[in-house]
CSV table of C-alpha atoms in Angstrom, one decimal:
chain,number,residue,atom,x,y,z
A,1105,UNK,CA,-23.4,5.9,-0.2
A,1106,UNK,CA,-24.2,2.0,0.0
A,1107,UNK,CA,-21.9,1.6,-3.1
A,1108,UNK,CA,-19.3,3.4,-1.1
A,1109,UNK,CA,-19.3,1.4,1.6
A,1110,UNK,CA,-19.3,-1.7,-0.3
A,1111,UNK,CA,-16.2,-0.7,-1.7
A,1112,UNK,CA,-14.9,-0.1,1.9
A,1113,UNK,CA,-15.6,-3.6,2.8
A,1114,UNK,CA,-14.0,-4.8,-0.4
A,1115,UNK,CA,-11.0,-2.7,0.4
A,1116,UNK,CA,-10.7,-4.1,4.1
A,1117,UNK,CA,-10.6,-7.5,2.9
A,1118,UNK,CA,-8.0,-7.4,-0.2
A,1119,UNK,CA,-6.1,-5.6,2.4
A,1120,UNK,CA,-6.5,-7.8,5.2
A,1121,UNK,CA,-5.9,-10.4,2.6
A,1122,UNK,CA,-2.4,-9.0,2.1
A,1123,UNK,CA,-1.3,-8.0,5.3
A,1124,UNK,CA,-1.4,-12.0,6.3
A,1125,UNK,CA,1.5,-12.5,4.5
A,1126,UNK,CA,3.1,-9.3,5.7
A,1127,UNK,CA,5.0,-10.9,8.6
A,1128,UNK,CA,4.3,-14.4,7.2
A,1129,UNK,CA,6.1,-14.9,3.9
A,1130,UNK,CA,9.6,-13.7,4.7
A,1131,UNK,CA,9.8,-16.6,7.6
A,1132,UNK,CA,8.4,-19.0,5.5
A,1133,UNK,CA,10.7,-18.3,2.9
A,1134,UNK,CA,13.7,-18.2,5.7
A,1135,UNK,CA,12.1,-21.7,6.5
A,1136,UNK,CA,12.2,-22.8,2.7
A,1137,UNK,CA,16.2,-22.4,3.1
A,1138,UNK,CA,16.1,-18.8,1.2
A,1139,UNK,CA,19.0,-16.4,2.2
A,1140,UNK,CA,18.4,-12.6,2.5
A,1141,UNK,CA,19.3,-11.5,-0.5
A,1142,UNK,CA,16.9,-13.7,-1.9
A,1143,UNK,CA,14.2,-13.3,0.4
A,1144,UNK,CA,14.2,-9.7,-1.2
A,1145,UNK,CA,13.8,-10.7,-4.1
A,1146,UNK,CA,10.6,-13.0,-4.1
A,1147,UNK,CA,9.1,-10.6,-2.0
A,1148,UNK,CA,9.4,-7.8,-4.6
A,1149,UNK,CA,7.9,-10.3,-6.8
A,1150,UNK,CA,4.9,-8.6,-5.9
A,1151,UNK,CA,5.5,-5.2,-6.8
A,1152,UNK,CA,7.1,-6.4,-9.6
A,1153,UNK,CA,4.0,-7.9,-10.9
A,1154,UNK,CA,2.1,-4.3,-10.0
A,1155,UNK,CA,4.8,-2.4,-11.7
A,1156,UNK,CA,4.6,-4.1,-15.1
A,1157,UNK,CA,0.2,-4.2,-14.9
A,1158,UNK,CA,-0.1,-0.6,-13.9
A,1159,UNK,CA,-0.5,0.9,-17.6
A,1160,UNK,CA,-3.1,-1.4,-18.3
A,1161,UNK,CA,-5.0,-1.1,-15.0
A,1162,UNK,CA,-4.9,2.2,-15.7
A,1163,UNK,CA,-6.0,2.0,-19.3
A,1164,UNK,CA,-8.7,-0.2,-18.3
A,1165,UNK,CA,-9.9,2.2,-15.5
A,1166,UNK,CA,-10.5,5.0,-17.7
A,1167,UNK,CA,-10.9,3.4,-21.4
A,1168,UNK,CA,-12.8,0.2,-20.8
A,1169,UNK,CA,-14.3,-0.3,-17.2
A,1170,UNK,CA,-14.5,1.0,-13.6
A,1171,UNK,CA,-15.9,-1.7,-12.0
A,1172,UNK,CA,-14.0,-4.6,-14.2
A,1173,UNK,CA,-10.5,-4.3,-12.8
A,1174,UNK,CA,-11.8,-4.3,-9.6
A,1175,UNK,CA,-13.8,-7.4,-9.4
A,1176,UNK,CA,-10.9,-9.3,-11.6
A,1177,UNK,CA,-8.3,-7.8,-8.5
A,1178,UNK,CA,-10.7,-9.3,-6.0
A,1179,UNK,CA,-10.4,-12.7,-7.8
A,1180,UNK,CA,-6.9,-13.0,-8.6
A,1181,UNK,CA,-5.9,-11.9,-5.0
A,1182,UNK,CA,-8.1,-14.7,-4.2
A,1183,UNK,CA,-6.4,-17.2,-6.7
A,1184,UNK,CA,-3.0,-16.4,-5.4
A,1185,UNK,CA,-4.1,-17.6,-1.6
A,1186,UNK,CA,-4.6,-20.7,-3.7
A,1187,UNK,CA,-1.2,-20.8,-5.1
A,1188,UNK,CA,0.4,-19.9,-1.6
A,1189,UNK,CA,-0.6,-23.7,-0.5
A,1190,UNK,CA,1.7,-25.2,-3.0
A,1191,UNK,CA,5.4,-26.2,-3.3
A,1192,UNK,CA,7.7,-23.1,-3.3
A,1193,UNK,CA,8.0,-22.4,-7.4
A,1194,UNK,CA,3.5,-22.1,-7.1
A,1195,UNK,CA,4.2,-19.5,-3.6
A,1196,UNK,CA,6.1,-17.1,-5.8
A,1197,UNK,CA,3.7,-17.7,-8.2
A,1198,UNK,CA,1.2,-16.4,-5.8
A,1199,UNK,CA,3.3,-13.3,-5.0
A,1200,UNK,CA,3.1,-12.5,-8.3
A,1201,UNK,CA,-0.6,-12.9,-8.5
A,1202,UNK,CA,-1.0,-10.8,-5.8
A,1203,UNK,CA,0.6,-7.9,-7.1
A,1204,UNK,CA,-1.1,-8.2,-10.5
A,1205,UNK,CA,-4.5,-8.1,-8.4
A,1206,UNK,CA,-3.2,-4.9,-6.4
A,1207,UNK,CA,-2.2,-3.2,-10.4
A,1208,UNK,CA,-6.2,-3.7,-11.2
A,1209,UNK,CA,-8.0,-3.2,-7.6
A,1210,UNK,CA,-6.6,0.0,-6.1
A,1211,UNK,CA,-6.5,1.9,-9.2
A,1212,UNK,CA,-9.8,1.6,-10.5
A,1213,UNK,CA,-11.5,1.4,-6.7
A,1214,UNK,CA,-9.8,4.7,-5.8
A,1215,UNK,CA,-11.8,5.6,-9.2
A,1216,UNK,CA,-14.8,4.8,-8.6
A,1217,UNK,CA,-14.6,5.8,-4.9
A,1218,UNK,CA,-13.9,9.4,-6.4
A,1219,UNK,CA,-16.5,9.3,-9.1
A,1220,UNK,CA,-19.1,8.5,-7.0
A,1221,UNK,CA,-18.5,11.3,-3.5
A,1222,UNK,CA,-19.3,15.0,-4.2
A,1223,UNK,CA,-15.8,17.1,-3.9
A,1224,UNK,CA,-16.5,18.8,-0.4
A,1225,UNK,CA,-16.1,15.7,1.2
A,1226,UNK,CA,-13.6,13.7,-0.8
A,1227,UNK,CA,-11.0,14.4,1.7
A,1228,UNK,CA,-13.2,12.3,4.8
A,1229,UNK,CA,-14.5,9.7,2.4
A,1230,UNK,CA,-10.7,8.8,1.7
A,1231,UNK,CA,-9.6,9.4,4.9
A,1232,UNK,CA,-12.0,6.6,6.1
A,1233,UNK,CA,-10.9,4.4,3.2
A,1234,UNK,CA,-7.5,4.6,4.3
A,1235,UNK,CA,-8.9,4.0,7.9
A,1236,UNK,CA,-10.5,0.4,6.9
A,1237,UNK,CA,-7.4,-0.1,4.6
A,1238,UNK,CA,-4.6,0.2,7.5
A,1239,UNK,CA,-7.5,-1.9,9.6
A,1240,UNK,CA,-7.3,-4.3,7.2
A,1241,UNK,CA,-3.7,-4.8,6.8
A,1242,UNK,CA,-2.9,-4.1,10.6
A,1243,UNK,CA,-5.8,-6.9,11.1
A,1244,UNK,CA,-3.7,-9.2,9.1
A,1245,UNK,CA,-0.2,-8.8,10.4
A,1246,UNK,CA,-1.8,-9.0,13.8
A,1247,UNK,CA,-3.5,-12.0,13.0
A,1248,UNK,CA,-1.0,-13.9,10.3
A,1249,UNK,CA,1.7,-14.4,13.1
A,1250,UNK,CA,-0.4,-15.6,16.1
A,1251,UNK,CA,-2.0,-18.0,12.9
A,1252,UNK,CA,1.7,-19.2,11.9
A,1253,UNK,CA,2.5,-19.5,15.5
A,1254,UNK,CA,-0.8,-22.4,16.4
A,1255,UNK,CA,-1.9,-23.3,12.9
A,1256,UNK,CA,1.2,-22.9,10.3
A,1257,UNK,CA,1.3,-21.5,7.3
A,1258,UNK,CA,-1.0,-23.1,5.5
A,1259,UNK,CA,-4.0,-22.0,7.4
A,1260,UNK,CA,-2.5,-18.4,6.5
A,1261,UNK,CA,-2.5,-19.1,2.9
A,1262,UNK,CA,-6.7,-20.4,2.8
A,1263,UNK,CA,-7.6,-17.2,4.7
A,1264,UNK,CA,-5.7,-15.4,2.0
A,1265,UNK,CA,-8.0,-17.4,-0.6
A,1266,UNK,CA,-11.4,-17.0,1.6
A,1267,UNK,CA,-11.4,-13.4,2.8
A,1268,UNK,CA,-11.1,-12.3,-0.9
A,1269,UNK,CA,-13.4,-15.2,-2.1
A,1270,UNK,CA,-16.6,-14.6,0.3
A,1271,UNK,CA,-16.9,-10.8,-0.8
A,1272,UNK,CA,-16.5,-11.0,-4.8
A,1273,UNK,CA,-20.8,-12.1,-4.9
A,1274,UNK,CA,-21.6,-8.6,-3.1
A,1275,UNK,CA,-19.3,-6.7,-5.1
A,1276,UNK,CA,-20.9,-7.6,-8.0
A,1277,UNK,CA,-24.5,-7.0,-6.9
A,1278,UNK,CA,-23.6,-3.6,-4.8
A,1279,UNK,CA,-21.2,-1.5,-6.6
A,1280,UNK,CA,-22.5,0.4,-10.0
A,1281,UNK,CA,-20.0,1.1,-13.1
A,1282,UNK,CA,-19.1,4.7,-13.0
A,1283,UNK,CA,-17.5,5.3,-16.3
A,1284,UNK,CA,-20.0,7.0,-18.7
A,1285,UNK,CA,-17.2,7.9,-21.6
A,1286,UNK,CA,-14.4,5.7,-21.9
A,1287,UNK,CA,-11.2,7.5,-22.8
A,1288,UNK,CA,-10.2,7.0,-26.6
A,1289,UNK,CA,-6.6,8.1,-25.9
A,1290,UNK,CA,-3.8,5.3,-25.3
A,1291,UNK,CA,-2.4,4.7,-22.3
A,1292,UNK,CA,0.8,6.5,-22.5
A,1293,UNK,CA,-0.8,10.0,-23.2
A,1294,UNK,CA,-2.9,9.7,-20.6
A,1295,UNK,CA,-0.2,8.7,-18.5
A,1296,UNK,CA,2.0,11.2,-19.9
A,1297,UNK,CA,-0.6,14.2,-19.2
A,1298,UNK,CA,-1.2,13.5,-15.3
A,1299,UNK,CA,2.6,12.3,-14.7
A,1300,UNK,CA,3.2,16.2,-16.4
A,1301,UNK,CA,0.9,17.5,-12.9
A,1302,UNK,CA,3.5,18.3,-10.2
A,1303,UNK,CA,0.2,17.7,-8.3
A,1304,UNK,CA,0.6,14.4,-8.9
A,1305,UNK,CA,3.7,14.0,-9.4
A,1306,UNK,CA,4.8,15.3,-5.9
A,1307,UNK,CA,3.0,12.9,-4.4
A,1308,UNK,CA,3.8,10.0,-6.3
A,1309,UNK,CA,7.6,10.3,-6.0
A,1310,UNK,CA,7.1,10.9,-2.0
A,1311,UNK,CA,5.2,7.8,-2.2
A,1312,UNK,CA,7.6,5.6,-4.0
A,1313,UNK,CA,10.6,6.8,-1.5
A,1314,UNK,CA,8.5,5.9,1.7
A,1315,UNK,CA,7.0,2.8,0.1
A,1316,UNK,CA,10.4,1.4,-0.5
A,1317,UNK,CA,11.4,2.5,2.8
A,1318,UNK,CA,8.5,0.5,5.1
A,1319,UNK,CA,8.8,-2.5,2.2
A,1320,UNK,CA,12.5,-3.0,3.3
A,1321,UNK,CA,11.2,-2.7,7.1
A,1322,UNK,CA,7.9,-5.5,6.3
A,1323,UNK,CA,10.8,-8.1,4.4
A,1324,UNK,CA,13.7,-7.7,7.0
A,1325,UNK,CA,12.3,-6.2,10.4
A,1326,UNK,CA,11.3,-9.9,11.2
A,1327,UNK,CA,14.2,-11.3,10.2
A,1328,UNK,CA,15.9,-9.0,13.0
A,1329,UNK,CA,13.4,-9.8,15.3
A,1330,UNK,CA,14.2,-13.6,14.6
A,1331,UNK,CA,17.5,-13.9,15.2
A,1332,UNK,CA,17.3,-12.0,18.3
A,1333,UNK,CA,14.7,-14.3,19.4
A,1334,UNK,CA,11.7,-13.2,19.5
A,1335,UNK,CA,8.6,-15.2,18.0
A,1336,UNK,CA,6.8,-14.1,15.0
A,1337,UNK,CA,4.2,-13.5,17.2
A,1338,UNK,CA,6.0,-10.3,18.0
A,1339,UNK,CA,7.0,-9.5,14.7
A,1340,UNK,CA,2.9,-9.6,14.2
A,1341,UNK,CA,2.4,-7.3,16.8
A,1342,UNK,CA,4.7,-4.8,16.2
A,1343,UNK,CA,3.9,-4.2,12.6
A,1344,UNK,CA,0.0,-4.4,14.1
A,1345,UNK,CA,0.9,-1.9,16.2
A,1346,UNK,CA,2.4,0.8,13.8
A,1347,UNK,CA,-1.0,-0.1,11.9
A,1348,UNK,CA,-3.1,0.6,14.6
A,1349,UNK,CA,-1.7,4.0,15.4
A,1350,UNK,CA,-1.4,5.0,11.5
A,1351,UNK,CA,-5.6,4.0,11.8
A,1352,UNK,CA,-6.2,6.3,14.1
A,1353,UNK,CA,-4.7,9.0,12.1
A,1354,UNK,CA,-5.8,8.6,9.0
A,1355,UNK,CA,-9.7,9.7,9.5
A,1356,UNK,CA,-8.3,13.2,11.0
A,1357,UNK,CA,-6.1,13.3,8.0
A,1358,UNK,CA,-9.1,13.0,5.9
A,1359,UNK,CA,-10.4,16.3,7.7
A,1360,UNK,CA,-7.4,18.0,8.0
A,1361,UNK,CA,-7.3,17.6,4.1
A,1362,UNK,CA,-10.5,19.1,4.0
A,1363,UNK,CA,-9.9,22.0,5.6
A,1364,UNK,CA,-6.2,22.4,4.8
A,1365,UNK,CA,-4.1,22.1,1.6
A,1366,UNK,CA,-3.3,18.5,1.6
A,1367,UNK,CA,0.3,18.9,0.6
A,1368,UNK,CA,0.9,20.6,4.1
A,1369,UNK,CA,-0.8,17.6,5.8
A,1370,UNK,CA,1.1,15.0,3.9
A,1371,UNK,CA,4.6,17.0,4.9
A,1372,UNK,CA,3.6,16.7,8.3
A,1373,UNK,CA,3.2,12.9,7.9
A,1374,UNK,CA,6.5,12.7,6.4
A,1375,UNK,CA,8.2,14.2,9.0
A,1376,UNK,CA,6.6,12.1,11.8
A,1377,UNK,CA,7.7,8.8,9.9
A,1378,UNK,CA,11.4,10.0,9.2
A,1379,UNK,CA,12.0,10.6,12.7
A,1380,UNK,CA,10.3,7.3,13.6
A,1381,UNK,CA,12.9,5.8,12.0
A,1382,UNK,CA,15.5,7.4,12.9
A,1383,UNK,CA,14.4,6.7,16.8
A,1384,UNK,CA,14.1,3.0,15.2
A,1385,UNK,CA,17.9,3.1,14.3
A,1386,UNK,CA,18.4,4.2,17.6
A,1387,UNK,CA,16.4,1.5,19.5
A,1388,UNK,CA,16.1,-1.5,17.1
A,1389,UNK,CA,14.2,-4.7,19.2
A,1390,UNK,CA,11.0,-4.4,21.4
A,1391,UNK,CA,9.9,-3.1,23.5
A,1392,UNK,CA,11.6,0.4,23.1
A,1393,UNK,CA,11.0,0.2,19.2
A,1394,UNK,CA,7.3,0.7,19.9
A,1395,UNK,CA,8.2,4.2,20.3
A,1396,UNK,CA,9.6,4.2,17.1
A,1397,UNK,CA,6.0,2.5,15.5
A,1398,UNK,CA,4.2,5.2,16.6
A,1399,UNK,CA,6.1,7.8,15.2
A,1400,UNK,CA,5.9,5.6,12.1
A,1401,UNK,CA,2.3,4.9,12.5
A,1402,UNK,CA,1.3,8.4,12.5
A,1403,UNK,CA,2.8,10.0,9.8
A,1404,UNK,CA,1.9,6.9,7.5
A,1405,UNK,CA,-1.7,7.6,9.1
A,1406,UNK,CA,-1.2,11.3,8.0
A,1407,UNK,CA,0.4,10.9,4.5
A,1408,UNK,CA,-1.3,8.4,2.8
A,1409,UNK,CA,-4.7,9.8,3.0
A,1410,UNK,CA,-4.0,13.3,2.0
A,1411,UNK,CA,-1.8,12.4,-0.7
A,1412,UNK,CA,-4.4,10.3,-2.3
A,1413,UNK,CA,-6.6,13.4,-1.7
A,1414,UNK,CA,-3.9,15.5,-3.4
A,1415,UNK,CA,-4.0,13.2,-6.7
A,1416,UNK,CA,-8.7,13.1,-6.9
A,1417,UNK,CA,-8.4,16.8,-6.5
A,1418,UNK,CA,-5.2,17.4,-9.4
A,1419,UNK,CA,-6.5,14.6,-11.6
A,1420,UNK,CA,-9.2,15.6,-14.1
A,1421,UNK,CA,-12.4,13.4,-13.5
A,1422,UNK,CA,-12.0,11.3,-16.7
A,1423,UNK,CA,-8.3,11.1,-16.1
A,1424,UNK,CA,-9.1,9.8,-12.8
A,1425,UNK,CA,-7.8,5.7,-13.4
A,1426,UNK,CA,-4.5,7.1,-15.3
A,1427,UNK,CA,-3.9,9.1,-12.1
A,1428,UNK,CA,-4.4,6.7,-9.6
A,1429,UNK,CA,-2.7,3.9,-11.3
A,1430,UNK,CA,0.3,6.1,-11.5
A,1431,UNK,CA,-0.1,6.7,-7.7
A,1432,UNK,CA,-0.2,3.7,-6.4
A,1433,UNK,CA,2.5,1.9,-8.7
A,1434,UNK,CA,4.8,3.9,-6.3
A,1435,UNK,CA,3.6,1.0,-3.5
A,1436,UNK,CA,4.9,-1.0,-6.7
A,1437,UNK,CA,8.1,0.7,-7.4
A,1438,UNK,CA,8.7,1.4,-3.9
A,1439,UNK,CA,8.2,-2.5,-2.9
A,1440,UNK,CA,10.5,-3.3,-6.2
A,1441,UNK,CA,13.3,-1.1,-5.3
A,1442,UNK,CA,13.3,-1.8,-1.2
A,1443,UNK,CA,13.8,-5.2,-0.7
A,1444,UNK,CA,16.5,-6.0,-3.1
A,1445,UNK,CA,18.5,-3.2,-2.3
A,1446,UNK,CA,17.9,-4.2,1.7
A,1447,UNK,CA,18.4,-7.4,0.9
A,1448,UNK,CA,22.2,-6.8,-0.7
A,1449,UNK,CA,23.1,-4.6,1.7
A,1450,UNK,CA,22.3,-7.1,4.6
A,1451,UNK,CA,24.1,-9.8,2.9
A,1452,UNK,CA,26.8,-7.7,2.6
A,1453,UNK,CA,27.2,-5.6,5.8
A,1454,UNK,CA,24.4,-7.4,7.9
A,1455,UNK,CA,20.6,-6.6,9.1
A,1456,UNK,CA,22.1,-4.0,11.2
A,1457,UNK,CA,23.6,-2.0,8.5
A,1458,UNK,CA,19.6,-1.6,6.7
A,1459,UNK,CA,18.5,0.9,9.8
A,1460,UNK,CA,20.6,3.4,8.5
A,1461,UNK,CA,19.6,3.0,5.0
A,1462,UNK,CA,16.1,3.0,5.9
A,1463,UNK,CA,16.5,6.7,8.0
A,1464,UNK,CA,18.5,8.3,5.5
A,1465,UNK,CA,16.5,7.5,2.7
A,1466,UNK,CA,12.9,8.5,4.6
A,1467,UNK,CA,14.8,11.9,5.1
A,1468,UNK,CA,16.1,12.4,1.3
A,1469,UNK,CA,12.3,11.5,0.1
A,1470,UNK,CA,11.4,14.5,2.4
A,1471,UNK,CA,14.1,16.7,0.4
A,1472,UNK,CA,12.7,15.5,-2.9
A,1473,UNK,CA,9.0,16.5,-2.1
A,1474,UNK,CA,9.7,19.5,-0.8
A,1475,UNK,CA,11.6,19.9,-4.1
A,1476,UNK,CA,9.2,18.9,-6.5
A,1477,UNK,CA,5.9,20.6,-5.0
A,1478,UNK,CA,8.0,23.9,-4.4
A,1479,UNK,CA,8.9,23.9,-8.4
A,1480,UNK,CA,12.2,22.0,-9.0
A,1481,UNK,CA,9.9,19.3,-11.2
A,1482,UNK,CA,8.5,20.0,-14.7
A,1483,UNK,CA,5.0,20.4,-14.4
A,1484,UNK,CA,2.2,22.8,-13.7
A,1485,UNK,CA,1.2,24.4,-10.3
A,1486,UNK,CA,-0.7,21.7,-8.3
């Protein structure tokens, strides 16, 4: 399990990595002289980046290397802390960097992370990567706006380059290759052959919907907090908290999973964030919208895990990178589709008129899983 756990710490840092410039890069674009509508659309640089590298992380996963995509992930999220430093035209650079390091990273370490833990555990194994994941990025929103707020932004940007850097060495030396056969078969049959699983495919859409739901709430959320005058340390801390609280869900999801189907468990976590936001609607600014983050924070905390549980235990094992890439380019598509669409409507109506959006769409991404993984999709019985 020393492999595993090596990929734990790896995880923790990419994502602490990326949750620093969570709160961060939406003010310092505001700062740059950026207006909404284009705020959202250099943030979903990132998941642009992800969306268009997906087929070939997950080719590469299954057909060429495990461990590869990883390490290369590890360094370009690295590279694009280095590009973050630079004049505005190199930051959006870096955005897209960092989302063609997330297309190679979480695919094929989900991969490996599944190759290498026996199946009666898979559900706890994931559940506690999930728990150092939301560490990781609730580490880093906590952390990126008390940094901004004594140091700037630039000292955000070189811990975005170290964290990633320092690890990349013990990667190498500590984490095996796991692919024994590499797939023959291009990328679109494989892709075509798991999107074809309403096992995976349940999950995936639910993911995309709620994805571009919280990406809409990490790009604009501190832009309401801003103009009614609170400092990005607060913005910081109430993404952090909504982190912290999805954290200490996310291990119990894990065993709930176990134990239970882990379609049941994500519906639950659906549920919990839908009325979060709907409570956030309500009661938009601090410090009654904590309320809100932790109805947020625990169905994320309950969802993620056991849909990623969902997807190791419908995927076959050498399909395994092809079914994970697919997953998690709904964090991609999600991040694509949120932020522009948040973005027009608040130059349009206002930052007010996005609460609404985001509750409504949370609750028809329910509708649609329920949908799917009851029959309405094309695909086998998960």
């Amino acid at each position: 399990m020393r492999a595993v756990w090596n990929l734990h710490l790896a995880t923790f840092l990419f994502f602490l990595a990326y949750g620093l410039t969570v709160p961060t890069l939406p003010l310092y674009l505001k700062a740059q002289g950026l207006g909404a509508a284009w705020i959202g659309w250099a943030v979903a640089l990132m998941p642009l980046a992800g969306l268009a590298l997906r087929p070939f992380g997950g080719w590469a996963s299954d057909g060429w290397s495990r461990k590869k995509p990883s390490l290369i992930g590890l360094g370009l999220g690295a590279l694009s802390g280095l590009f973050y430093l630079g004049p505005l035209g190199a930051v959006l650079a870096g955005r897209f960097l960092q989302g063609a390091a997330m297309a190679l990273f979480a695919p094929s370490s989900l991969a490996i992370t599944s190759d290498l833990v026996p199946e009666h555990v898979v559900g706890r194994v994931m559940g506690t990567r999930n728990l150092i994941l939301g560490i990781g990025v609730m580490s880093g929103t906590a952390l990126g706006g008390f940094v901004v707020d004594l140091y700037g932004f630039s000292a955000v940007w070189l811990l975005v380059l170290l964290v990633q850097l320092v690890w990349i060495p013990f990667f190498v030396w500590g984490v095996p290759e796991t692919l024994d056969a590499p797939s023959a078969n291009p990328w679109w049959a494989n892709f075509g052959t798991v999107l074809r699983d309403r096992g995976i495919l349940a999950p995936t859409l639910a993911n995309t919907g709620f994805a571009a739901v919280f990406a809409t709430l990490q790009t604009f959320y501190p832009l309401v907090l801003s103009e009614a005058g609170f400092r990005a340390a607060w913005v910081g801390a109430f993404l952090a908290f909504y982190s912290l609280v999805s954290v200490f869900f996310r291990l119990p999801a894990g065993y709930l999973a176990d134990r239970f189907e882990a379609g049941w468990v994500a519906l639950a976590g659906f549920m919990s964030a839908t009325l979060g936001l709907f409570l956030l609607w309500a009661l938009p600014l601090p410090p009654f919208a904590f309320a809100a983050g932790f109805f947020m924070g625990a169905g994320a905390g309950l969802y993620l895990p056991a849909n990623i549980v969902a997807v190791t235990r419908a995927a076959r094992p050498e399909l395994r990178g092809s079914a994970f890439s697919l997953f998690t380019a709904s964090w991609d598509l999600g991040g694509l589709v949120g932020p522009p669409v948040g973005g027009a409507v608040a130059a349009a109506l206002g930052l007010g008129a996005l609460f609404p959006l985001m509750a409504l769409g949370a609750l028809l991404t329910v509708l649609v899983f329920v949908w799917v993984r009851g029959g309405g999709g094309r695909a086998r019985p998960a």
